[in-house]
Amino acid sequence: MRDTSFEINDRVDLNELWRWAEDELESLWDQEKAIVASLPEKHRHVLFSRLSLVYLRYIVVARQLDVCYNSMLHVQKRRDISAIMRAVLGRVVELKNELAILDFNETPFIGAALAQLKLSPEQTDPPLTLFVNGDRDGNASVRSVSETERKQLVQQLLLKLERNPRRQLSADSASMTWDEAVALIQIHERARQGRLRFNLMKQIRQQKMVTGRGLHKLKPAMNTYTAAIKIQNAWRSFLALKRVRQMRHQEMVFLGMVPKNYKENAEITRAKELDAMRTLKQTELEAQYQIELATLRDRQRDKDGAAIRESFLEQIRRWYIDHREHSGKFPDLPAEDEGGSKLIYNMADRPVETPVPVVVKKKVTAPPMAKTSSSMKRAEEDRPKGVDMAPSQWLEKIVYENQKYYDVWRDRAETGGVGWDLELLRAQVSEELNDEMRLEADIKARRELERLKSAYDRDRGRKSKGKRKTARKAAKKSKRGRKEKDLTPDRTLESLVEELVQVGIIRSYPKSDIRDFLGSIAVVDPLSRKWKRDTFPGLGDIRSALIEYCILTLGSEEIRKRTPLTRSVLLAGPHGSGKSFLMHSICNHIGATLFDISNSSLMGRYPGKAGMTMLIHLITKLSRLLQPSVIVIEDVDRLFMKKSVRMERWDMRRMRKELPKILRAIGPEDRVLLVGTSSTPWECDQRNLSQVFQRMIGIPPPDYGTRFTLWDHFIRQATRSSQYTTTPAELTNLARISDSYTPGSIARSVSEILSERRKQLLPRQILRADEFVSALARCEPIYKEDEENLRMWYAKTPCRRKRHRNAETEEEEFLAGNGSVKEKKKKKKKKKGSKKMGVKSTKAKKKSK
């Protein structure tokens, strides 16, 4: 499929694209119903292949909706598109978890489905328009004022304290010795003497130039004819060299040896300008829409708010009076969490009708059947065996949003000149006003019911026991769900954040985008991955997995609550493979607060058992208050080493025991994630590591295609042009010689060679591949032993072990099935052969007679 981000700019085309996406969702709904009807599936790979096709089609729909969301100016349409896109992305996360369970792999292989749908590997990443810098989710519009203020508080404290030169020195910083102090003084003294000598020589050189100026006057002056000839020669040579250089460049572009300069294309420049103008216009229309919505809401509340509230109150009064006449006592109004007065009747649609009293019926329970062990065994035998999948939490939302599109937008006429529809705006305001007045009516009705109940009991001579019962129930509930004790009840949020910033636990992070983590997904034949070969995932698979497990779930509270919970992720790979880059990208996309509890940050901090308890309490408390939050542990191999190492000033064993407490405190409503990085995970205790980290992802060295793309990307990024980049042949040589090197080594080599001086010489001196060899040789490569150790560790992760066990059982069943068939064929051949031999023997006997 084509990327239509620069082609679809017309209103009609965008509406057609939106209609195509909604029709595709309807067909996907039918396909999912067929899959659910066929469950349980006997063969695991059959269900995996069907779900992988559905998964990729959902991603394609989300990308098309993302194009509509970015290109449209209509505010109400963009809001509805963002709602349906969020539902589709939630279903994508659900399907990703199902595929991971079926494939026994955190990064399931979808290359076969990709080839079947004829898609490119670049189209497998979910769109991230709603999750850019944590402020494009729809969460920005519904984000509470307190959450915004907390984020601003953290940013202010980081700017204030991280750049302060008078920060306290860490506890592990050793004092300077006498020899080191003397050496430092000598260095500064030699530097002072060098500056004095330089200034003296500069003055002497200036005096010589002043005294020698009179000698130039004795030389004969050049006439105008000679000067004109020299100027013409210089100018003609310059033009000739420029013309030859342009002809050579055009010839190389024609032969395909040099890529065409993208800066020369005026269409792309114009498209970028249009995108910037469109984004500015969308922001202006959104602000105007908010002002119009607030004005219309205030006007409607002043006009009809009191009447609507009184009509709701009158109906609630009729309801509990009718209930008292039927049952003899006043009912309890349902709590707001359970729906309030909406459970009684739909007041928004019929506000004048007389409500029907609610009669609670007792459940008629059937007599228990005496189930014997034989009947239970028969029931288990009759139950169909196979692979099943969990029910979806997003299909109903997708169907609702799809039906809303067909009811509201499919055949609706366009209104020109305004970024919203006034009729729909009035309907939205009336619905919101009804909900608001209903809440106020419920609060007032509860108070009236309490007074009526107390007066009724007083008249009948009874004591009201409702408050005591509720108090007892509340006490029982508090005993059952007892929370942890707050160790800092008297301290403000600002003081706690300031303490962790000064210590270095809460810190800032550089800007990065996960889409800059280059690499393609694995497209290897699944037969080679099935049994005897254990391959690493592609870098594109890792990027997609982190987008779906971390960014989509932490970026949206609704997706977090409705999808399987991911509490912790471990990123394992060699130095320079991009672990820190991925961690910072996750934080940038969701706008998270970073808590660093690595060994380097906690050395000498919070000593002893009491200090560790206080540290865990602060991290648990502040990560919830400042969510979304990412808790980082770099170099976890120091924390989970197999061999016992002598602890210095900080008990790492105690920290290792306290980590499961942090994970247990993370619930579905908490947007908190623990991320660990490791360069030598094979040195860790696998049992303790699997208890802390829920998902383990190994980052392999880049393959040939990825290295080619990395060299091209980094050189273009450094030169900001493709005119002076190396040719594809030289990029091929660089990709070959950089085998067993990480992306960090390639980026370091490019930044070292392409200095400011070298960039200035690019128009005159073309960049060659051999210039990067010396810088690349100074980087540390990935040795074969480390790569093999990483591969062996990755094969021993819990998910990979399940994969191997399942592959072994499938192989045994496959071989056993083939063996039984072969034995049956052999037996049949033997029987046929014996009959033929018997016939021949009788004929021979007759002939002999």
PDB file of N, CA, C and O in Angstrom, residues 624-661:
ATOM      1  N   ARG A 624       3.299   7.273  41.223  1.00  0.00           N
ATOM      2  CA  ARG A 624       1.850   7.334  41.012  1.00  0.00           C
ATOM      3  C   ARG A 624       1.368   8.775  40.863  1.00  0.00           C
ATOM      4  O   ARG A 624       0.497   9.069  40.038  1.00  0.00           O
ATOM      5  N   LEU A 625       1.926   9.668  41.675  1.00  0.00           N
ATOM      6  CA  LEU A 625       1.484  11.062  41.609  1.00  0.00           C
ATOM      7  C   LEU A 625       1.934  11.753  40.324  1.00  0.00           C
ATOM      8  O   LEU A 625       1.245  12.646  39.828  1.00  0.00           O
ATOM      9  N   LEU A 626       3.083  11.360  39.794  1.00  0.00           N
ATOM     10  CA  LEU A 626       3.649  12.009  38.612  1.00  0.00           C
ATOM     11  C   LEU A 626       3.522  11.139  37.373  1.00  0.00           C
ATOM     12  O   LEU A 626       4.335  11.239  36.455  1.00  0.00           O
ATOM     13  N   GLN A 627       2.522  10.257  37.345  1.00  0.00           N
ATOM     14  CA  GLN A 627       2.388   9.365  36.202  1.00  0.00           C
ATOM     15  C   GLN A 627       1.957  10.126  34.944  1.00  0.00           C
ATOM     16  O   GLN A 627       1.292  11.172  35.084  1.00  0.00           O
ATOM     17  N   PRO A 628       2.331   9.634  33.765  1.00  0.00           N
ATOM     18  CA  PRO A 628       3.068   8.400  33.499  1.00  0.00           C
ATOM     19  C   PRO A 628       4.522   8.481  33.940  1.00  0.00           C
ATOM     20  O   PRO A 628       5.159   9.523  33.783  1.00  0.00           O
ATOM     21  N   SER A 629       5.012   7.374  34.504  1.00  0.00           N
ATOM     22  CA  SER A 629       6.365   7.338  35.062  1.00  0.00           C
ATOM     23  C   SER A 629       7.094   6.105  34.538  1.00  0.00           C
ATOM     24  O   SER A 629       6.480   5.065  34.294  1.00  0.00           O
ATOM     25  N   VAL A 630       8.398   6.249  34.368  1.00  0.00           N
ATOM     26  CA  VAL A 630       9.266   5.155  33.938  1.00  0.00           C
ATOM     27  C   VAL A 630      10.385   5.028  34.967  1.00  0.00           C
ATOM     28  O   VAL A 630      11.130   5.986  35.208  1.00  0.00           O
ATOM     29  N   ILE A 631      10.486   3.860  35.592  1.00  0.00           N
ATOM     30  CA  ILE A 631      11.537   3.567  36.571  1.00  0.00           C
ATOM     31  C   ILE A 631      12.633   2.792  35.846  1.00  0.00           C
ATOM     32  O   ILE A 631      12.367   1.748  35.239  1.00  0.00           O
ATOM     33  N   VAL A 632      13.843   3.302  35.887  1.00  0.00           N
ATOM     34  CA  VAL A 632      14.951   2.773  35.083  1.00  0.00           C
ATOM     35  C   VAL A 632      15.996   2.157  35.988  1.00  0.00           C
ATOM     36  O   VAL A 632      16.358   2.729  37.025  1.00  0.00           O
ATOM     37  N   ILE A 633      16.480   0.984  35.588  1.00  0.00           N
ATOM     38  CA  ILE A 633      17.636   0.341  36.227  1.00  0.00           C
ATOM     39  C   ILE A 633      18.621   0.014  35.117  1.00  0.00           C
ATOM     40  O   ILE A 633      18.402  -0.922  34.337  1.00  0.00           O
ATOM     41  N   GLU A 634      19.681   0.773  35.019  1.00  0.00           N
ATOM     42  CA  GLU A 634      20.716   0.508  34.018  1.00  0.00           C
ATOM     43  C   GLU A 634      21.734  -0.471  34.583  1.00  0.00           C
ATOM     44  O   GLU A 634      22.075  -0.426  35.768  1.00  0.00           O
ATOM     45  N   ASP A 635      22.227  -1.351  33.687  1.00  0.00           N
ATOM     46  CA  ASP A 635      23.214  -2.379  34.062  1.00  0.00           C
ATOM     47  C   ASP A 635      22.671  -3.242  35.209  1.00  0.00           C
ATOM     48  O   ASP A 635      23.232  -3.282  36.316  1.00  0.00           O
ATOM     49  N   VAL A 636      21.581  -3.935  34.931  1.00  0.00           N
ATOM     50  CA  VAL A 636      20.990  -4.796  35.965  1.00  0.00           C
ATOM     51  C   VAL A 636      21.858  -6.004  36.252  1.00  0.00           C
ATOM     52  O   VAL A 636      21.631  -6.707  37.250  1.00  0.00           O
ATOM     53  N   ASP A 637      22.863  -6.269  35.399  1.00  0.00           N
ATOM     54  CA  ASP A 637      23.742  -7.401  35.683  1.00  0.00           C
ATOM     55  C   ASP A 637      24.539  -7.189  36.957  1.00  0.00           C
ATOM     56  O   ASP A 637      24.961  -8.163  37.594  1.00  0.00           O
ATOM     57  N   ARG A 638      24.762  -5.937  37.368  1.00  0.00           N
ATOM     58  CA  ARG A 638      25.416  -5.690  38.657  1.00  0.00           C
ATOM     59  C   ARG A 638      24.507  -6.031  39.827  1.00  0.00           C
ATOM     60  O   ARG A 638      24.980  -6.333  40.924  1.00  0.00           O
ATOM     61  N   LEU A 639      23.206  -5.976  39.598  1.00  0.00           N
ATOM     62  CA  LEU A 639      22.234  -6.230  40.651  1.00  0.00           C
ATOM     63  C   LEU A 639      21.875  -7.700  40.762  1.00  0.00           C
ATOM     64  O   LEU A 639      21.550  -8.185  41.849  1.00  0.00           O
ATOM     65  N   PHE A 640      21.943  -8.438  39.647  1.00  0.00           N
ATOM     66  CA  PHE A 640      21.517  -9.844  39.633  1.00  0.00           C
ATOM     67  C   PHE A 640      22.670 -10.768  39.276  1.00  0.00           C
ATOM     68  O   PHE A 640      22.477 -11.743  38.546  1.00  0.00           O
ATOM     69  N   MET A 641      23.857 -10.478  39.743  1.00  0.00           N
ATOM     70  CA  MET A 641      25.003 -11.315  39.422  1.00  0.00           C
ATOM     71  C   MET A 641      24.862 -12.697  40.052  1.00  0.00           C
ATOM     72  O   MET A 641      24.330 -12.854  41.151  1.00  0.00           O
ATOM     73  N   LYS A 642      25.376 -13.712  39.328  1.00  0.00           N
ATOM     74  CA  LYS A 642      25.334 -15.071  39.869  1.00  0.00           C
ATOM     75  C   LYS A 642      26.275 -15.226  41.054  1.00  0.00           C
ATOM     76  O   LYS A 642      25.927 -15.785  42.085  1.00  0.00           O
ATOM     77  N   LYS A 643      27.477 -14.684  40.908  1.00  0.00           N
ATOM     78  CA  LYS A 643      28.464 -14.794  41.974  1.00  0.00           C
ATOM     79  C   LYS A 643      28.258 -13.669  42.975  1.00  0.00           C
ATOM     80  O   LYS A 643      27.953 -12.534  42.613  1.00  0.00           O
ATOM     81  N   SER A 644      28.438 -13.980  44.237  1.00  0.00           N
ATOM     82  CA  SER A 644      28.283 -12.970  45.289  1.00  0.00           C
ATOM     83  C   SER A 644      29.481 -12.037  45.280  1.00  0.00           C
ATOM     84  O   SER A 644      30.627 -12.463  45.347  1.00  0.00           O
ATOM     85  N   VAL A 645      29.219 -10.770  45.163  1.00  0.00           N
ATOM     86  CA  VAL A 645      30.263  -9.747  45.133  1.00  0.00           C
ATOM     87  C   VAL A 645      30.205  -8.966  46.430  1.00  0.00           C
ATOM     88  O   VAL A 645      29.143  -8.717  46.999  1.00  0.00           O
ATOM     89  N   ARG A 646      31.339  -8.530  46.913  1.00  0.00           N
ATOM     90  CA  ARG A 646      31.396  -7.757  48.142  1.00  0.00           C
ATOM     91  C   ARG A 646      30.720  -6.394  47.924  1.00  0.00           C
ATOM     92  O   ARG A 646      31.067  -5.642  47.042  1.00  0.00           O
ATOM     93  N   MET A 647      29.709  -6.107  48.767  1.00  0.00           N
ATOM     94  CA  MET A 647      28.947  -4.872  48.626  1.00  0.00           C
ATOM     95  C   MET A 647      29.721  -3.711  49.241  1.00  0.00           C
ATOM     96  O   MET A 647      30.283  -3.839  50.321  1.00  0.00           O
ATOM     97  N   GLU A 648      29.703  -2.574  48.554  1.00  0.00           N
ATOM     98  CA  GLU A 648      30.419  -1.392  49.005  1.00  0.00           C
ATOM     99  C   GLU A 648      29.426  -0.264  49.275  1.00  0.00           C
ATOM    100  O   GLU A 648      28.869   0.309  48.349  1.00  0.00           O
ATOM    101  N   ARG A 649      29.184   0.040  50.553  1.00  0.00           N
ATOM    102  CA  ARG A 649      28.404   1.192  51.009  1.00  0.00           C
ATOM    103  C   ARG A 649      26.916   1.127  50.629  1.00  0.00           C
ATOM    104  O   ARG A 649      26.157   1.965  51.032  1.00  0.00           O
ATOM    105  N   TRP A 650      26.521   0.157  49.840  1.00  0.00           N
ATOM    106  CA  TRP A 650      25.110   0.085  49.457  1.00  0.00           C
ATOM    107  C   TRP A 650      24.732  -1.371  49.268  1.00  0.00           C
ATOM    108  O   TRP A 650      25.342  -2.102  48.498  1.00  0.00           O
ATOM    109  N   ASP A 651      23.713  -1.807  50.004  1.00  0.00           N
ATOM    110  CA  ASP A 651      23.329  -3.206  49.998  1.00  0.00           C
ATOM    111  C   ASP A 651      22.474  -3.489  48.779  1.00  0.00           C
ATOM    112  O   ASP A 651      21.286  -3.162  48.748  1.00  0.00           O
ATOM    113  N   MET A 652      23.070  -4.095  47.750  1.00  0.00           N
ATOM    114  CA  MET A 652      22.339  -4.391  46.533  1.00  0.00           C
ATOM    115  C   MET A 652      21.385  -5.569  46.723  1.00  0.00           C
ATOM    116  O   MET A 652      20.378  -5.680  46.037  1.00  0.00           O
ATOM    117  N   ARG A 653      21.712  -6.442  47.652  1.00  0.00           N
ATOM    118  CA  ARG A 653      20.812  -7.576  47.897  1.00  0.00           C
ATOM    119  C   ARG A 653      19.474  -7.093  48.438  1.00  0.00           C
ATOM    120  O   ARG A 653      18.416  -7.613  48.060  1.00  0.00           O
ATOM    121  N   ARG A 654      19.515  -6.103  49.287  1.00  0.00           N
ATOM    122  CA  ARG A 654      18.267  -5.589  49.840  1.00  0.00           C
ATOM    123  C   ARG A 654      17.433  -4.930  48.741  1.00  0.00           C
ATOM    124  O   ARG A 654      16.208  -5.060  48.705  1.00  0.00           O
ATOM    125  N   MET A 655      18.088  -4.225  47.828  1.00  0.00           N
ATOM    126  CA  MET A 655      17.370  -3.609  46.711  1.00  0.00           C
ATOM    127  C   MET A 655      16.749  -4.673  45.815  1.00  0.00           C
ATOM    128  O   MET A 655      15.622  -4.520  45.315  1.00  0.00           O
ATOM    129  N   ARG A 656      17.451  -5.765  45.608  1.00  0.00           N
ATOM    130  CA  ARG A 656      16.929  -6.839  44.777  1.00  0.00           C
ATOM    131  C   ARG A 656      15.688  -7.479  45.405  1.00  0.00           C
ATOM    132  O   ARG A 656      14.758  -7.878  44.707  1.00  0.00           O
ATOM    133  N   LYS A 657      15.648  -7.542  46.714  1.00  0.00           N
ATOM    134  CA  LYS A 657      14.477  -8.099  47.393  1.00  0.00           C
ATOM    135  C   LYS A 657      13.307  -7.122  47.396  1.00  0.00           C
ATOM    136  O   LYS A 657      12.145  -7.544  47.458  1.00  0.00           O
ATOM    137  N   GLU A 658      13.601  -5.821  47.323  1.00  0.00           N
ATOM    138  CA  GLU A 658      12.529  -4.831  47.395  1.00  0.00           C
ATOM    139  C   GLU A 658      11.897  -4.557  46.028  1.00  0.00           C
ATOM    140  O   GLU A 658      10.819  -3.976  45.959  1.00  0.00           O
ATOM    141  N   LEU A 659      12.552  -4.955  44.944  1.00  0.00           N
ATOM    142  CA  LEU A 659      12.002  -4.685  43.610  1.00  0.00           C
ATOM    143  C   LEU A 659      10.638  -5.340  43.381  1.00  0.00           C
ATOM    144  O   LEU A 659       9.752  -4.719  42.787  1.00  0.00           O
ATOM    145  N   PRO A 660      10.410  -6.594  43.796  1.00  0.00           N
ATOM    146  CA  PRO A 660       9.055  -7.159  43.605  1.00  0.00           C
ATOM    147  C   PRO A 660       7.963  -6.370  44.309  1.00  0.00           C
ATOM    148  O   PRO A 660       6.814  -6.374  43.855  1.00  0.00           O
ATOM    149  N   LYS A 661       8.271  -5.661  45.393  1.00  0.00           N
ATOM    150  CA  LYS A 661       7.263  -4.840  46.065  1.00  0.00           C
ATOM    151  C   LYS A 661       6.826  -3.679  45.168  1.00  0.00           C
ATOM    152  O   LYS A 661       5.641  -3.325  45.125  1.00  0.00           O
TER     153      LYS A 661
END
